[in-house]
mmCIF file of N, CA and C in Angstrom:
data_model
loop_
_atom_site.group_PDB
_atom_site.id
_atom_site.type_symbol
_atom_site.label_atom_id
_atom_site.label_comp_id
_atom_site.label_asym_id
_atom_site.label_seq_id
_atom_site.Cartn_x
_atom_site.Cartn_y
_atom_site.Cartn_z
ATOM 1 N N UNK A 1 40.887 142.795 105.787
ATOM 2 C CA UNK A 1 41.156 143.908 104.913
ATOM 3 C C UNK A 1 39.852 144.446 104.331
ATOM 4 N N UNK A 2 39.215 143.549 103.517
ATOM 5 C CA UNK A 2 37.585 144.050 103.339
ATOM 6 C C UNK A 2 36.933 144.739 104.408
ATOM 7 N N UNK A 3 36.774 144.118 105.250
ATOM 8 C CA UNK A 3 35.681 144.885 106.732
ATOM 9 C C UNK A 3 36.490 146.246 106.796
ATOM 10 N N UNK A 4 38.190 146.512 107.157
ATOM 11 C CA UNK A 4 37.740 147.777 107.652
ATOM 12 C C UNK A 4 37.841 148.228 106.358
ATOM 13 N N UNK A 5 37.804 148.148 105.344
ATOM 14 C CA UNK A 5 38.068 148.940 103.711
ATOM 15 C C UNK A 5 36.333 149.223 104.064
ATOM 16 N N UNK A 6 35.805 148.277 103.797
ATOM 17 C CA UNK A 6 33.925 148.619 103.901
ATOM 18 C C UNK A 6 33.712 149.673 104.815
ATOM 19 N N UNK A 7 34.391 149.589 106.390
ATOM 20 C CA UNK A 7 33.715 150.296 107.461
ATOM 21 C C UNK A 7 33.791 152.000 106.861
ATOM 22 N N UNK A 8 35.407 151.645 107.118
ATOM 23 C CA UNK A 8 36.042 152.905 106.177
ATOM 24 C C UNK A 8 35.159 153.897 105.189
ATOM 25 N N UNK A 9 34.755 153.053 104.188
ATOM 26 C CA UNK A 9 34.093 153.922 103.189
ATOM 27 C C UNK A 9 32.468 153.814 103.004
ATOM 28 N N UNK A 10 31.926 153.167 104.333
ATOM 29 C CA UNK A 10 30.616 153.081 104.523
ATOM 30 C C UNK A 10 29.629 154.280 103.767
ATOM 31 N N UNK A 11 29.971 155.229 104.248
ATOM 32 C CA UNK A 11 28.778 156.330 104.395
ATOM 33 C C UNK A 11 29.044 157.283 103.359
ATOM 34 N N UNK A 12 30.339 157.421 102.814
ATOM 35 C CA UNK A 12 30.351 157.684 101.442
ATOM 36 C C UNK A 12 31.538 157.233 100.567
ATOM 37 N N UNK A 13 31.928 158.241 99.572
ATOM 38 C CA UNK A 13 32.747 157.743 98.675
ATOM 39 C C UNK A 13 34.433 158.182 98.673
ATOM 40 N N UNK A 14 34.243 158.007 99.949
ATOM 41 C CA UNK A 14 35.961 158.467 100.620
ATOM 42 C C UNK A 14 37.127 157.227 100.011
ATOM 43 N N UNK A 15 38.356 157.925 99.603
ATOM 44 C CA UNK A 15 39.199 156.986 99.501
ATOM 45 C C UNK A 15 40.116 156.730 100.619
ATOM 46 N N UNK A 16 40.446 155.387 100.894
ATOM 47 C CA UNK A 16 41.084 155.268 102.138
ATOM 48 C C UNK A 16 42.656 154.672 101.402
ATOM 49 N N UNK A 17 43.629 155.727 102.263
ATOM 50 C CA UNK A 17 44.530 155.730 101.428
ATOM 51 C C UNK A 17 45.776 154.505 101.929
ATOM 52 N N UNK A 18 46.227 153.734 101.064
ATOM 53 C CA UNK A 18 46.766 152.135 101.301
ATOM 54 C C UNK A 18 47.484 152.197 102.801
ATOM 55 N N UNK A 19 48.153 153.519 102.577
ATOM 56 C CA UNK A 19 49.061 153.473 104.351
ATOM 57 C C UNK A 19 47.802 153.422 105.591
ATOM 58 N N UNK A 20 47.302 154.230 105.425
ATOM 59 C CA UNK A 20 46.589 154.010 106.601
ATOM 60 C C UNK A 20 45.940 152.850 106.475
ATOM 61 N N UNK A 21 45.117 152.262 105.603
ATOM 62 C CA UNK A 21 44.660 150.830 106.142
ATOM 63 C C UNK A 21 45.808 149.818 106.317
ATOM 64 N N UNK A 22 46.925 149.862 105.680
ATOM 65 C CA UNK A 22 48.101 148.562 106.201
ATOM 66 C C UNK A 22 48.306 149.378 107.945
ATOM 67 N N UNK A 23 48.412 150.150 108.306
ATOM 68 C CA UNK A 23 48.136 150.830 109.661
ATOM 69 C C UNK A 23 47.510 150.789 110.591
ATOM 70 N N UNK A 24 45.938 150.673 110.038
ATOM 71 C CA UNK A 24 45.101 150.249 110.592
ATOM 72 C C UNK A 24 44.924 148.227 110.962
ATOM 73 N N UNK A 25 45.250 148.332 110.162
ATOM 74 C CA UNK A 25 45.723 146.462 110.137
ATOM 75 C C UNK A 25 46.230 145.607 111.125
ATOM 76 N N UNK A 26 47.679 146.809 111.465
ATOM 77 C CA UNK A 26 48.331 146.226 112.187
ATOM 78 C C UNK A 26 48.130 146.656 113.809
ATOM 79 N N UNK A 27 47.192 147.430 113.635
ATOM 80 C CA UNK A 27 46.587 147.777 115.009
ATOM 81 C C UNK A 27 45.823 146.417 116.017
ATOM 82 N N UNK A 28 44.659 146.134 114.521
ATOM 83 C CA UNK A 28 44.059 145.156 114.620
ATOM 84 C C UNK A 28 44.650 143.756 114.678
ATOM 85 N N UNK A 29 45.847 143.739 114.393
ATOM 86 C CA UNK A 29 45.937 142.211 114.489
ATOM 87 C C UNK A 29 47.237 141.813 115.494
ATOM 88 N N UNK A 30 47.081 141.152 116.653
ATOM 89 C CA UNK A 30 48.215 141.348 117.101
ATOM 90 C C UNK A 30 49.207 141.241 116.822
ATOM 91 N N UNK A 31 49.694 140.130 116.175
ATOM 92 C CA UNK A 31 50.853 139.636 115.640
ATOM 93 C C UNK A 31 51.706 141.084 114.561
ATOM 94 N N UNK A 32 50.509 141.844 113.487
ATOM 95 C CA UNK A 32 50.866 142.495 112.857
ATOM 96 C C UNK A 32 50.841 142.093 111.342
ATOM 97 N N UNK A 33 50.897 143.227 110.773
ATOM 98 C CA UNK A 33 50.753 142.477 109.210
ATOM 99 C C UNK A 33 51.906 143.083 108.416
ATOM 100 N N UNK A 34 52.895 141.688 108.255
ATOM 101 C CA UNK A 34 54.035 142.328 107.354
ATOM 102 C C UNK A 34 53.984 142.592 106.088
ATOM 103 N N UNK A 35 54.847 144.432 105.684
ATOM 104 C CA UNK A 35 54.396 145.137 104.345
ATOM 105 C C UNK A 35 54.334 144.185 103.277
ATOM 106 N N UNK A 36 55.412 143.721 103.194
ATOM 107 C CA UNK A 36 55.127 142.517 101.783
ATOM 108 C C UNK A 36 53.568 141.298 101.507
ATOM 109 N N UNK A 37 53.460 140.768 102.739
ATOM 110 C CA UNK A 37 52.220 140.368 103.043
ATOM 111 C C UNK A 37 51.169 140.702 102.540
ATOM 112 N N UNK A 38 51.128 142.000 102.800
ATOM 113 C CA UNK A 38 49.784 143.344 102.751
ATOM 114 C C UNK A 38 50.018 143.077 101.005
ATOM 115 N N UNK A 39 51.195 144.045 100.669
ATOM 116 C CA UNK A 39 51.297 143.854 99.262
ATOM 117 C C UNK A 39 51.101 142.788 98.097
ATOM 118 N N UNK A 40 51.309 141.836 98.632
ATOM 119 C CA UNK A 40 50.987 140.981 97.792
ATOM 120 C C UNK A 40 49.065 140.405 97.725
ATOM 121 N N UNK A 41 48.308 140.677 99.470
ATOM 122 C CA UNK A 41 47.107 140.453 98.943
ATOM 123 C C UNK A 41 46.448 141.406 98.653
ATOM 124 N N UNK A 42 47.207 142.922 98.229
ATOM 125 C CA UNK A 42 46.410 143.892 97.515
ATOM 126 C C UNK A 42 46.348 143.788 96.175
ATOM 127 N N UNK A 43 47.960 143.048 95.631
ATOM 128 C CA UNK A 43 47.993 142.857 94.237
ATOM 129 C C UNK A 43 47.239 141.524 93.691
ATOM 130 N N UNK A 44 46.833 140.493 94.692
ATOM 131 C CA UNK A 44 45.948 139.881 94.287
ATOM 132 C C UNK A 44 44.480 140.079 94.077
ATOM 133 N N UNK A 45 44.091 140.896 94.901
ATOM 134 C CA UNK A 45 42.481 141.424 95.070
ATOM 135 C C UNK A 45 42.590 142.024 93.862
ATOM 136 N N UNK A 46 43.796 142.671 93.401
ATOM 137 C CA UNK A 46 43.619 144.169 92.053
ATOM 138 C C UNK A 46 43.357 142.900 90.755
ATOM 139 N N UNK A 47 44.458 141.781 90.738
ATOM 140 C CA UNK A 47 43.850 140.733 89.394
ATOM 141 C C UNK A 47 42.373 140.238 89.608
ATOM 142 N N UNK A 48 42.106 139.794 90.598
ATOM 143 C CA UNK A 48 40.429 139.475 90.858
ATOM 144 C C UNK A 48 39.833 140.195 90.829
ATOM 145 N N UNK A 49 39.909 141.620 90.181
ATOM 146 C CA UNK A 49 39.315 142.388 90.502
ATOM 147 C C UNK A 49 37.756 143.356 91.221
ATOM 148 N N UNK A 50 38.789 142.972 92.588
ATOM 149 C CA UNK A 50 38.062 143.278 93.455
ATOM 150 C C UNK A 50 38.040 144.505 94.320
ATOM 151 N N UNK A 51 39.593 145.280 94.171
ATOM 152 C CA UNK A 51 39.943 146.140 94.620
ATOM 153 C C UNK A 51 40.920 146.932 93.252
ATOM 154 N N UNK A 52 40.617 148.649 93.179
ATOM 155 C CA UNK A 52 41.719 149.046 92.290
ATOM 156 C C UNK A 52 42.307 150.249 93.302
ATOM 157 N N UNK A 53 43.632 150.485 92.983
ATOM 158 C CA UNK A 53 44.587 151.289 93.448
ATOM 159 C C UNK A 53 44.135 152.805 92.377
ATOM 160 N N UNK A 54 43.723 153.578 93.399
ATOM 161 C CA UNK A 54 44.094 155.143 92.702
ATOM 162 C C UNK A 54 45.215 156.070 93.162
ATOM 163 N N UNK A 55 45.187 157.459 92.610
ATOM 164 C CA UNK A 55 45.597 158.485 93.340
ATOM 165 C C UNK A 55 44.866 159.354 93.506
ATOM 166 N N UNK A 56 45.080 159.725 95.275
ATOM 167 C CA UNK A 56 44.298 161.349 95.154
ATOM 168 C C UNK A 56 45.955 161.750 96.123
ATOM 169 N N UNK A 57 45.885 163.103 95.513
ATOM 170 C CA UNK A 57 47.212 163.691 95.769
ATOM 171 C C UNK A 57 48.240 163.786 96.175
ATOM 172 N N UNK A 58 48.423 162.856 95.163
ATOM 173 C CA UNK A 58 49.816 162.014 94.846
ATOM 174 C C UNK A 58 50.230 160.610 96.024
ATOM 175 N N UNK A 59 48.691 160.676 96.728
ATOM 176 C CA UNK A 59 48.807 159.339 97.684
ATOM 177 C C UNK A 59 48.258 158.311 96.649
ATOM 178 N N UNK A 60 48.101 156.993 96.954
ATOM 179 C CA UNK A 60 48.168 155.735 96.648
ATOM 180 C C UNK A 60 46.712 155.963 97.426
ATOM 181 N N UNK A 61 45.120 155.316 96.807
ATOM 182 C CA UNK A 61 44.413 154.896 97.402
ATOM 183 C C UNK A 61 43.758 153.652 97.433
ATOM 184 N N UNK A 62 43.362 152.780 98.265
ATOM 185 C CA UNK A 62 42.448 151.661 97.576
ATOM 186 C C UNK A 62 41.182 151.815 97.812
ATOM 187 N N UNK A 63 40.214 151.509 96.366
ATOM 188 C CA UNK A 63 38.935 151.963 96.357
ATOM 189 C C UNK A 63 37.940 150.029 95.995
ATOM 190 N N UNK A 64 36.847 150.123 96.840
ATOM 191 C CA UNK A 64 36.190 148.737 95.979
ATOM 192 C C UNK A 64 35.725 148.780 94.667
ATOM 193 N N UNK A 65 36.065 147.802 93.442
ATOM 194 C CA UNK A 65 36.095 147.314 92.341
ATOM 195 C C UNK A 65 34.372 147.583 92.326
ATOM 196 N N UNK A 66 33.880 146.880 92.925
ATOM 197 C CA UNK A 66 32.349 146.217 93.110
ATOM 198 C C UNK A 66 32.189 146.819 94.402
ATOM 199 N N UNK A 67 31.110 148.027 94.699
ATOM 200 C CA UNK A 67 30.529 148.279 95.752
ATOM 201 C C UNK A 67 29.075 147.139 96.710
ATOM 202 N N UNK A 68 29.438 146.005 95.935
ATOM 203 C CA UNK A 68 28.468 144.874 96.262
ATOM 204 C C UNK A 68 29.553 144.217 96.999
ATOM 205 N N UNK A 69 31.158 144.023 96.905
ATOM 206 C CA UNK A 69 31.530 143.601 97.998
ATOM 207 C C UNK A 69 31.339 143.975 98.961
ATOM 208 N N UNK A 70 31.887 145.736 99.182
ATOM 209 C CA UNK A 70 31.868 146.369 100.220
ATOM 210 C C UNK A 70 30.275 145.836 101.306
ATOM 211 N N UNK A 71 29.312 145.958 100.907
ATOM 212 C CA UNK A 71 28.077 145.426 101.112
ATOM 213 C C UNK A 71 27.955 144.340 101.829
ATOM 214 N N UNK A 72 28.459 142.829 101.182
ATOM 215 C CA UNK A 72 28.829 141.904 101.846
ATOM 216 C C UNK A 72 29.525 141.592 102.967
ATOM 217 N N UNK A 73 30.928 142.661 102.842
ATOM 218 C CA UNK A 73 32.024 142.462 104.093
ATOM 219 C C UNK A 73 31.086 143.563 105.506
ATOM 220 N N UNK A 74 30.373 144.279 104.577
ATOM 221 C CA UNK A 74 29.192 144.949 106.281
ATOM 222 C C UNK A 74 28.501 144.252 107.014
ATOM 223 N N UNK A 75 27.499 143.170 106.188
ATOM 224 C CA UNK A 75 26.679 141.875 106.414
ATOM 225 C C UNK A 75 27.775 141.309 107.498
ATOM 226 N N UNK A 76 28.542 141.256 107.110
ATOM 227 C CA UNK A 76 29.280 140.056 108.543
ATOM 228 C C UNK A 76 30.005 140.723 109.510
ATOM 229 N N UNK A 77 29.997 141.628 109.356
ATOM 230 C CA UNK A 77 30.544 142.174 110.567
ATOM 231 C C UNK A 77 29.850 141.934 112.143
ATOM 232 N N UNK A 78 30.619 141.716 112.954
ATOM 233 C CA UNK A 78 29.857 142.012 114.327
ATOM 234 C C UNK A 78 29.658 143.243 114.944
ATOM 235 N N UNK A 79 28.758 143.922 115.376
ATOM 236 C CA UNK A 79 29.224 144.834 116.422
ATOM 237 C C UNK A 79 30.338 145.340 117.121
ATOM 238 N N UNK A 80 31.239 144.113 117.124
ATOM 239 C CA UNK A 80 32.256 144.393 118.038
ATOM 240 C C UNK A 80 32.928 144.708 117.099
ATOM 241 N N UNK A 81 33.367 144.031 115.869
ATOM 242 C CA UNK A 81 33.993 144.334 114.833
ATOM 243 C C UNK A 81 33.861 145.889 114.231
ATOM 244 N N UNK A 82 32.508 146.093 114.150
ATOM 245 C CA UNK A 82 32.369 147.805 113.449
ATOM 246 C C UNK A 82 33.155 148.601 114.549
ATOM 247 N N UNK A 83 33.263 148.306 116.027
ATOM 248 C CA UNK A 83 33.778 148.860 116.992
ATOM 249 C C UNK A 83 34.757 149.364 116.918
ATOM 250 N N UNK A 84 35.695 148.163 117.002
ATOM 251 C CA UNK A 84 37.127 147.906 117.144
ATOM 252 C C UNK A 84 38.120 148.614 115.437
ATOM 253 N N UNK A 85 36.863 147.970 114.423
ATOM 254 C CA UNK A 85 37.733 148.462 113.280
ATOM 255 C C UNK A 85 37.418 150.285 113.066
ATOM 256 N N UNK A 86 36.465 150.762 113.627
ATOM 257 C CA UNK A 86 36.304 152.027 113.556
ATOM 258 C C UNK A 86 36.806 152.758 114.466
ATOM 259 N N UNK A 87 37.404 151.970 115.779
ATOM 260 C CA UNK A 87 38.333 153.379 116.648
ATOM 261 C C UNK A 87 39.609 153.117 116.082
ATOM 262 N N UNK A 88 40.552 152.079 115.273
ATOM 263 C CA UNK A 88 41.660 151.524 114.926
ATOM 264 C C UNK A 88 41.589 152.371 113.747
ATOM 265 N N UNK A 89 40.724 153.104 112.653
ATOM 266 C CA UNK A 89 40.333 153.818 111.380
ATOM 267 C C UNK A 89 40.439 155.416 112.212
ATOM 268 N N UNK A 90 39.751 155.760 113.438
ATOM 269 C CA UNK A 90 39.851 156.687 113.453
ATOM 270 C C UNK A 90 41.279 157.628 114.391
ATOM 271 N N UNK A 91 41.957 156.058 114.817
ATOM 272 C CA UNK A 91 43.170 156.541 115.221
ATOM 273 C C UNK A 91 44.296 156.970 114.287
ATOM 274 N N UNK A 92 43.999 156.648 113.225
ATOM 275 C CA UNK A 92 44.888 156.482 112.346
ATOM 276 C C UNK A 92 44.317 157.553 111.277
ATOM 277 N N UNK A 93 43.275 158.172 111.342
ATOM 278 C CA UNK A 93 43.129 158.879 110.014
ATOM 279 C C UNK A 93 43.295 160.206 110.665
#
């Protein structure tokens, strides 16, 4: 969830709005990621605050708490990873 939230909002200060990354998610993972699932480790990241929920027009967005995570979850990415999570981001946006 971090990596593509980071890839996502790399280059600027775009909000990526919750549907499309639970979307993007389930692109990425085969099995899939069930909604409640998703929901519950967004509402945990929001008490750790690590992630907060906005709105931009009248969508639901999630934005990083700390742009020093975002930072971190780039550091580990692989190549293949910026790959895969950026054609799965741009199928979907």
């Amino acid at each position: 969830l971090l990596k593509v939230l980071a890839i996502a909002t790399r280059k600027s200060f775009f909000e990526l709005p919750r549907t499309v990354l639970w979307e993007a998610l389930n692109d990425l993972i085969a099995e899939g990621v069930e909604a409640d699932a998703f929901d519950v480790v967004i509402d945990e990241m929001k008490e750790m605050w690590l992630l907060k929920i906005g709105q931009d027009c009248g969508e639901e967005v999630v934005i990083f708490q700390n742009p020093a995570l975002a930072d971190i979850a780039l550091d580990v990415c692989t190549p293949i990873q910026v790959s895969s999570i950026t054609r799965a981001l741009a199928e979907r946006l």
